[in-house]
PDB file of C-alpha atoms in Angstrom:
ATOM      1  CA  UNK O   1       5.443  -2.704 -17.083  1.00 74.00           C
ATOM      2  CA  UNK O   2       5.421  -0.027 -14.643  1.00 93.00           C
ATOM      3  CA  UNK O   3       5.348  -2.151 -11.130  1.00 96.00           C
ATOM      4  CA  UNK O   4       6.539  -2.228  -7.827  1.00 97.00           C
ATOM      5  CA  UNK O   5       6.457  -5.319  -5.918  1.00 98.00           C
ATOM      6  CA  UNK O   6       8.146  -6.406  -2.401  1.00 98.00           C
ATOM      7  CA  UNK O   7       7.460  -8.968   0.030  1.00 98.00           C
ATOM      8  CA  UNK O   8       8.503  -9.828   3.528  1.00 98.00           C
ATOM      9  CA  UNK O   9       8.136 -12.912   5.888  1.00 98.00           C
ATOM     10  CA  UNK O  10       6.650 -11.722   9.166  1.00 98.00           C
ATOM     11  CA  UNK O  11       6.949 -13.950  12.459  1.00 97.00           C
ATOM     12  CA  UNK O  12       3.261 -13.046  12.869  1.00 97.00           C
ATOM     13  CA  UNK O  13      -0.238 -14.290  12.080  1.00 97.00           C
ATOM     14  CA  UNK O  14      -2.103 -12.758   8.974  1.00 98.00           C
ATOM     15  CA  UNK O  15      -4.640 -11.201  11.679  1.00 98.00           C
ATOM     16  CA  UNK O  16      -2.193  -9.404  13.735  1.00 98.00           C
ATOM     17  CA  UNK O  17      -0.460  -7.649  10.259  1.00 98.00           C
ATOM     18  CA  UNK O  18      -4.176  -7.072   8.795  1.00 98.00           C
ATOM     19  CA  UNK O  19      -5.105  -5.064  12.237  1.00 98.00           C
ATOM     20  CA  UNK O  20      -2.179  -2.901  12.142  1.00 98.00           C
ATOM     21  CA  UNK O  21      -2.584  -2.159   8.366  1.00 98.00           C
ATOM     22  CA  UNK O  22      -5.930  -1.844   8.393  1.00 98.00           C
ATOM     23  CA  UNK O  23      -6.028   0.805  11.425  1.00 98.00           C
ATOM     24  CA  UNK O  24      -6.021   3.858   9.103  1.00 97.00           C
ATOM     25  CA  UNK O  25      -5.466   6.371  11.803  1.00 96.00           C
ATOM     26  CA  UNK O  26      -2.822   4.351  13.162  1.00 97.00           C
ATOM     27  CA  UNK O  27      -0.664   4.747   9.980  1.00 97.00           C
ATOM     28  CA  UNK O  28       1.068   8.200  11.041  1.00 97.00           C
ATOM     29  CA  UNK O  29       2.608   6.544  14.309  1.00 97.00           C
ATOM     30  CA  UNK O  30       4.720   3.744  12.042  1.00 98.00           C
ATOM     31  CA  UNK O  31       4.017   4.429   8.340  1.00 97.00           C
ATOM     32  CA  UNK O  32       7.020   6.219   6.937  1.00 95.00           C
ATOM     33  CA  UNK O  33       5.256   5.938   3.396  1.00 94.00           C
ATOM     34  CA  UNK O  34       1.439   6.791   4.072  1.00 96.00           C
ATOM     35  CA  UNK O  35      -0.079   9.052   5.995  1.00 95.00           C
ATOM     36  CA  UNK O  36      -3.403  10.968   7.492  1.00 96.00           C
ATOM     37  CA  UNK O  37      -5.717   8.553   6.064  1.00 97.00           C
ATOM     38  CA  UNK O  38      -9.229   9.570   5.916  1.00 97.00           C
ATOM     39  CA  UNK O  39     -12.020   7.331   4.949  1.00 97.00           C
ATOM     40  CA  UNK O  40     -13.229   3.522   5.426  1.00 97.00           C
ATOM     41  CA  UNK O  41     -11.652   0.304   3.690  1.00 98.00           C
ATOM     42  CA  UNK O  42     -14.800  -0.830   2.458  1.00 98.00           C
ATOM     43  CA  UNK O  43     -15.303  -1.592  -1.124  1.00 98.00           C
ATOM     44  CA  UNK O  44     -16.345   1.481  -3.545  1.00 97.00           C
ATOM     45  CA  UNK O  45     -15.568   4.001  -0.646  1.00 97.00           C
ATOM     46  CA  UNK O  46     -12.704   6.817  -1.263  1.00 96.00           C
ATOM     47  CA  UNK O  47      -9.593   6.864   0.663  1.00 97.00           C
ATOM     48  CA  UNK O  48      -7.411  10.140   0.795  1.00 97.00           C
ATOM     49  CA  UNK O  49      -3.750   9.996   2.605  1.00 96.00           C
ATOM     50  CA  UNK O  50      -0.443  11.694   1.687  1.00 95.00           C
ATOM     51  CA  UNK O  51       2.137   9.535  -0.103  1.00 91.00           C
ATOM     52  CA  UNK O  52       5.918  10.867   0.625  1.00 83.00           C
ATOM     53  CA  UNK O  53       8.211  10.527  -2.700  1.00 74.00           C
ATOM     54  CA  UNK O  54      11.609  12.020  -1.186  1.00 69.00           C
ATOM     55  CA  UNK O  55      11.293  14.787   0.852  1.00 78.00           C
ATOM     56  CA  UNK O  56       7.317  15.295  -0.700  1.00 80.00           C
ATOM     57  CA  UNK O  57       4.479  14.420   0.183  1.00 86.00           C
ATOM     58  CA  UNK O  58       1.565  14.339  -2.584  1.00 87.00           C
ATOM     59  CA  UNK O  59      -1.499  14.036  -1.767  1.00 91.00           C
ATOM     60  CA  UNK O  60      -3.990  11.052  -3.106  1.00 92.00           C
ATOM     61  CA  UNK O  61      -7.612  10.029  -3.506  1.00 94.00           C
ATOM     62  CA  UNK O  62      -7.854   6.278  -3.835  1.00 96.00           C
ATOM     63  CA  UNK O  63     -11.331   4.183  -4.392  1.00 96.00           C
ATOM     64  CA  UNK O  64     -10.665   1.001  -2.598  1.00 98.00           C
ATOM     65  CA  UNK O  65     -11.320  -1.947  -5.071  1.00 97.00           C
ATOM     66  CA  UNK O  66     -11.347  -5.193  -2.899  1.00 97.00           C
ATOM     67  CA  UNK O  67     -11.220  -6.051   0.474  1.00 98.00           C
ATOM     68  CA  UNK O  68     -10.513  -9.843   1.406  1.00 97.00           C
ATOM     69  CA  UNK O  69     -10.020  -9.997   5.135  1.00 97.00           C
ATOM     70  CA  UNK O  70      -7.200 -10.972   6.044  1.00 97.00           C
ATOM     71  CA  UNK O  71      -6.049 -11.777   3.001  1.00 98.00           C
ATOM     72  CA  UNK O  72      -5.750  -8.597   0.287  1.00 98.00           C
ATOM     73  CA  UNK O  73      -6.499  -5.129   0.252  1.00 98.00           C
ATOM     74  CA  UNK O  74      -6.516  -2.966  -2.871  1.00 98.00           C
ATOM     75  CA  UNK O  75      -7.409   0.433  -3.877  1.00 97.00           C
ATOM     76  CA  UNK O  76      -6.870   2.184  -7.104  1.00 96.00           C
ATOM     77  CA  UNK O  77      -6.319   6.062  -7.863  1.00 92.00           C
ATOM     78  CA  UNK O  78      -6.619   8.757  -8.429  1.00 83.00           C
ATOM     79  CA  UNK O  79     -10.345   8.295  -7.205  1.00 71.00           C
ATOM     80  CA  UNK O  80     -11.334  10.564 -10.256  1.00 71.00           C
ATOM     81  CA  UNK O  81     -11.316   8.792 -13.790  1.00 68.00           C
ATOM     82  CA  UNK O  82     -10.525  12.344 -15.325  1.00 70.00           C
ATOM     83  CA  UNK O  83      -6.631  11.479 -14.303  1.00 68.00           C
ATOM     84  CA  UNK O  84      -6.705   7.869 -15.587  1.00 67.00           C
ATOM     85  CA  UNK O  85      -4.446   8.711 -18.875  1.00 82.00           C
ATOM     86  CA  UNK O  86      -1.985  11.379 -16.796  1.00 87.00           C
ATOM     87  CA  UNK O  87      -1.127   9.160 -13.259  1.00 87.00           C
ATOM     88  CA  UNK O  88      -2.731   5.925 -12.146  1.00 90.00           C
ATOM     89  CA  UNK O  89      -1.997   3.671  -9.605  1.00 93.00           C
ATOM     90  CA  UNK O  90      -3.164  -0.090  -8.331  1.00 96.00           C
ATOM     91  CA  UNK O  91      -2.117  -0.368  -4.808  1.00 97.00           C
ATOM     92  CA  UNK O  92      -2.511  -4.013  -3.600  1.00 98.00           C
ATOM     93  CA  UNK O  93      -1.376  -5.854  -0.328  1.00 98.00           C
ATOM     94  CA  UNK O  94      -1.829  -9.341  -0.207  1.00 98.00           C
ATOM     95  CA  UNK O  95      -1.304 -11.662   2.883  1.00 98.00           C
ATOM     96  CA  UNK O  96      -0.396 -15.509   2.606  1.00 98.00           C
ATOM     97  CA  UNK O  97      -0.124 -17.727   5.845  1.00 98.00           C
ATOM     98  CA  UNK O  98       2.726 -20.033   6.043  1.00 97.00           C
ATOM     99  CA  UNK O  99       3.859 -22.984   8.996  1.00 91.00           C
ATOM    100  CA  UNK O 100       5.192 -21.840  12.573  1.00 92.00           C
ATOM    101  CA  UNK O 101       3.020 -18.665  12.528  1.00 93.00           C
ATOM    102  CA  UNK O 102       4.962 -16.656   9.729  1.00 97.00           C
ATOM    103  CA  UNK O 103       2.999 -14.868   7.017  1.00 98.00           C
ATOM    104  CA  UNK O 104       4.581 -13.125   4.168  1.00 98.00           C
ATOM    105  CA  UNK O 105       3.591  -9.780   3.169  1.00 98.00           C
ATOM    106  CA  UNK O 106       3.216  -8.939  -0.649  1.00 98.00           C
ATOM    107  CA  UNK O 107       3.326  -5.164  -1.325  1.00 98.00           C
ATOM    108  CA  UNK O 108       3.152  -3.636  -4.250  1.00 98.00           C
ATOM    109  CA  UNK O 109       1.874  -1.052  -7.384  1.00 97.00           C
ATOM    110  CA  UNK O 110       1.086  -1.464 -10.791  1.00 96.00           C
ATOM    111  CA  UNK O 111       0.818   1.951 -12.126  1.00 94.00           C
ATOM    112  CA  UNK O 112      -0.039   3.809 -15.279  1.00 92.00           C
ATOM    113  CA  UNK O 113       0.075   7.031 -17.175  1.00 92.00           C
ATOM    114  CA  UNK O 114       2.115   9.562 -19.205  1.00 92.00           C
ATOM    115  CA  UNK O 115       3.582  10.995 -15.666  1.00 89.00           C
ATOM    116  CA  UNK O 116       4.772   7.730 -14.501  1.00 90.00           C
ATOM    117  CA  UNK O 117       6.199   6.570 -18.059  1.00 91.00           C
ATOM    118  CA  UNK O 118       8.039   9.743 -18.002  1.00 93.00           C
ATOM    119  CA  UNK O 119       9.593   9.670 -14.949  1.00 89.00           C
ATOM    120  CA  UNK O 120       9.979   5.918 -13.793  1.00 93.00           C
ATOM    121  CA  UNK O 121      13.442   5.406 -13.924  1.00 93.00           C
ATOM    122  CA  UNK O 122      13.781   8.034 -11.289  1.00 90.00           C
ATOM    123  CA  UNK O 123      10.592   7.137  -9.170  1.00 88.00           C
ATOM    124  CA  UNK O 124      10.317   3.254  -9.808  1.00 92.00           C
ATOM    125  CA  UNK O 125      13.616   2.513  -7.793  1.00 93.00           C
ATOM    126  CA  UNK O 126      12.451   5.254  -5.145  1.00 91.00           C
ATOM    127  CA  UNK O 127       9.282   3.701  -4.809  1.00 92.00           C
ATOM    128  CA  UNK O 128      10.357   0.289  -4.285  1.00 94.00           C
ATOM    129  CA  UNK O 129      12.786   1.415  -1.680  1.00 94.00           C
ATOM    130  CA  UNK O 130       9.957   2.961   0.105  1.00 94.00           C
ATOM    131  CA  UNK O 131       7.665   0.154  -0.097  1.00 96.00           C
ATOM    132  CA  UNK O 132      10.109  -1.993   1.404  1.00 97.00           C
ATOM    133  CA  UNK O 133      10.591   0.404   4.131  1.00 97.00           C
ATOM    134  CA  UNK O 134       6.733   0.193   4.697  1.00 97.00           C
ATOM    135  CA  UNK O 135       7.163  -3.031   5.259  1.00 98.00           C
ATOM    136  CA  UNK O 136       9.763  -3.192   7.500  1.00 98.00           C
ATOM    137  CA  UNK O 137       7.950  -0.465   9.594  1.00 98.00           C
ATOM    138  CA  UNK O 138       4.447  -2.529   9.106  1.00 98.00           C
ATOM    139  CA  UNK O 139       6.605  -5.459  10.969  1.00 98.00           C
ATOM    140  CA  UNK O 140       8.300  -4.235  13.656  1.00 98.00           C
ATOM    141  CA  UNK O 141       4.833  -2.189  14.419  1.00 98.00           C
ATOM    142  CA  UNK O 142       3.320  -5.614  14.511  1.00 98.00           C
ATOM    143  CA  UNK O 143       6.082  -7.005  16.561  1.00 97.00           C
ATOM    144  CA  UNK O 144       5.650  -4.277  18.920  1.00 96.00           C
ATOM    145  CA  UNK O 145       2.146  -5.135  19.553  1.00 88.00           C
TER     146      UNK O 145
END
């Protein structure tokens, strides 16, 4: 399986996470992973950002597949089906509420592909170190607030 999957406990309510994550625009203030997103989180709509891998940043097209506020967000790309068997990817975050206001974050990929099989045991460890940077970022943005 080609996955990525983190999690963090936040001190902070699943509301206050959801309305930093889900402030698109606000992503290139905090976001060290994603950035200049264009396009609404509402299901069947497209989603374009840049996604930095190292010192790159490749663009992507994304059709969000569910949106559970407050609880999960996913989208799935490339937006275009013709790509499906080169590079896909299942991006999914998924908020749980626990006691004394904490919620822990679940972040993570389930991708696809002859590009990722190729090279995942040099971008599977990068992108998990990335996504757990995300998250980090995504909670002291949320602490900040």
């Amino acid at each position: 399986m080609l996955d990525v999957t983190t999690s963090l406990t936040m001190k902070a309510t699943p509301e206050a996470i959801w309305h930093v994550l889900t402030d698109l625009p606000g992503h290139d203030a905090w976001d060290p992973l994603m950035r200049g997103f264009r396009g609404r989180l509402d299901v069947g709509e497209t989603v374009r950002f840049s996604i930095g891998l190292g010192p790159a940043r490749l663009p992507v097209s994304a059709r969000v597949m569910q949106v559970d506020v407050q609880r999960e967000l996913r989208w799935a790309g490339p937006s275009s089906t013709g790509f499906h068997s080169v590079v896909r990817g299942e991006h999914w975050f998924r908020l749980t509420e626990l006691a004394d206001g904490e919620t822990r974050f679940d972040h993570g990929e389930h991708w696809s592909g002859v590009v990722p099989r190729a090279l995942w045991r040099v971008i599977g460890p990068r992108l998990h170190a990335d996504y757990d940077a995300m998250n980090r970022a995504l909670a002291k943005r949320v602490a900040s607030r």
